[in-house]
mmCIF file of C-alpha atoms in Angstrom:
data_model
loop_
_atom_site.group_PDB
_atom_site.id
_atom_site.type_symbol
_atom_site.label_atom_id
_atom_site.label_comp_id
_atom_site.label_asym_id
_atom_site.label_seq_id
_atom_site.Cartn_x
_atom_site.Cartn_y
_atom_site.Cartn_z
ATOM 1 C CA UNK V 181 7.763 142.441 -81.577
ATOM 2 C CA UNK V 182 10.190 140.575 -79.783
ATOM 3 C CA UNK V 183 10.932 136.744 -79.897
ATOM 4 C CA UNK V 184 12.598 134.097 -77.937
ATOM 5 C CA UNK V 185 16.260 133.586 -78.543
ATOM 6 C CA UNK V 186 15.710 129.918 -79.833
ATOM 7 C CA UNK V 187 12.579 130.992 -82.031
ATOM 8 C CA UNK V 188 14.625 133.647 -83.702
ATOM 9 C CA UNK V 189 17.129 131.243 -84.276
ATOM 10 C CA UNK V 190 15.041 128.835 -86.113
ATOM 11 C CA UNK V 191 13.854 131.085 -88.114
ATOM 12 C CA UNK V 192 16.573 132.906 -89.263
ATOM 13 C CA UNK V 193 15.772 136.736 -87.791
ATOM 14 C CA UNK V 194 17.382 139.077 -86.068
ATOM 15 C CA UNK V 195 16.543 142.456 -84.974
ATOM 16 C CA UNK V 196 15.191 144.868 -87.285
ATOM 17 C CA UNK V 197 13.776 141.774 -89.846
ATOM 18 C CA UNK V 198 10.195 143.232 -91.083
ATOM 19 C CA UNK V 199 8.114 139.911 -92.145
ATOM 20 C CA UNK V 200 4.485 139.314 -92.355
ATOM 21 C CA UNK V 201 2.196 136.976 -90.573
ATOM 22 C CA UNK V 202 0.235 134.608 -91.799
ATOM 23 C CA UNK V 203 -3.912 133.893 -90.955
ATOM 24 C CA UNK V 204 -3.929 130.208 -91.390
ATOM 25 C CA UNK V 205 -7.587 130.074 -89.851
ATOM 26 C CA UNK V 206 -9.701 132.332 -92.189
ATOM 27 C CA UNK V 207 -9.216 135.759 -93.184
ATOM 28 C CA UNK V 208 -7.059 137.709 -95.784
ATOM 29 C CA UNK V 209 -5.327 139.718 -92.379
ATOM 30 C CA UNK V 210 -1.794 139.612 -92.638
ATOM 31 C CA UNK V 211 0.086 141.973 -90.399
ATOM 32 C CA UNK V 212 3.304 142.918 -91.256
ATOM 33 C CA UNK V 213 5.645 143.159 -88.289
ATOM 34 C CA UNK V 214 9.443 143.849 -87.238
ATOM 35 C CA UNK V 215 11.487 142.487 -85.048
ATOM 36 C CA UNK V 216 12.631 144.478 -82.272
ATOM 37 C CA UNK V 217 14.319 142.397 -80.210
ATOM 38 C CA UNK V 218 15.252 139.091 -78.874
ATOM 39 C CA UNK V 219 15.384 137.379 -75.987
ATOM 40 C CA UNK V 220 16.332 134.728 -73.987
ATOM 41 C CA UNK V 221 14.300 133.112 -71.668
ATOM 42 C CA UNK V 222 14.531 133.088 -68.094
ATOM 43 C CA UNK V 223 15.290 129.417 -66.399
ATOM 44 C CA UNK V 224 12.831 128.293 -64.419
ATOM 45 C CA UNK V 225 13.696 127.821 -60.583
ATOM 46 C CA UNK V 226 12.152 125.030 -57.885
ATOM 47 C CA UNK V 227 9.513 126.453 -55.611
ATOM 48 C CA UNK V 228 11.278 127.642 -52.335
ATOM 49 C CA UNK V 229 11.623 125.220 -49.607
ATOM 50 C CA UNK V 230 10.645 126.461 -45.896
ATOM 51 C CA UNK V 231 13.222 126.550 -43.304
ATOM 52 C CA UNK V 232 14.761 123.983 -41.301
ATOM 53 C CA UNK V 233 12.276 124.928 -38.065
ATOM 54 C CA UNK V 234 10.396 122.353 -35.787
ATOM 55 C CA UNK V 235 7.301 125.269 -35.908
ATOM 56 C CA UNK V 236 6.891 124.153 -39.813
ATOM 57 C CA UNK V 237 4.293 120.914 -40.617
ATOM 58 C CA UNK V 238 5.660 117.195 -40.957
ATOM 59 C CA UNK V 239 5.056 117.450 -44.898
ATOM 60 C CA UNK V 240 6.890 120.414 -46.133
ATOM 61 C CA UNK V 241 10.121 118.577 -45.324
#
């Protein structure tokens, strides 16, 4: 499985880290797991404004 950067960071794992998972709603399942990677996530960007043209609507300017 592979986590966020900062999650890995907070909890102290790196790749390769086997841990299990806890069922905190019911349930004795507790899947082990390993961490396989980690990454960072990608920024988010502002939606894409439409070109300076006279052809585009008043209010996309």
């Amino acid at each position: 499985m592979a986590l966020p950067e900062a999650a890995a960071a907070r909890l102290g794992v790196a790749p390769g880290r086997r841990f299990t998972l806890d069922n905190r709603l019911s349930g004795p399942s507790r899947p082990a797991v390993e961490v396989t990677g980690v990454y960072r996530r990608w920024p988010a960007r502002a939606a894409p404004r439409p070109p300076p043209d006279c052809r585009w609507p008043w209010w996309w300017r």
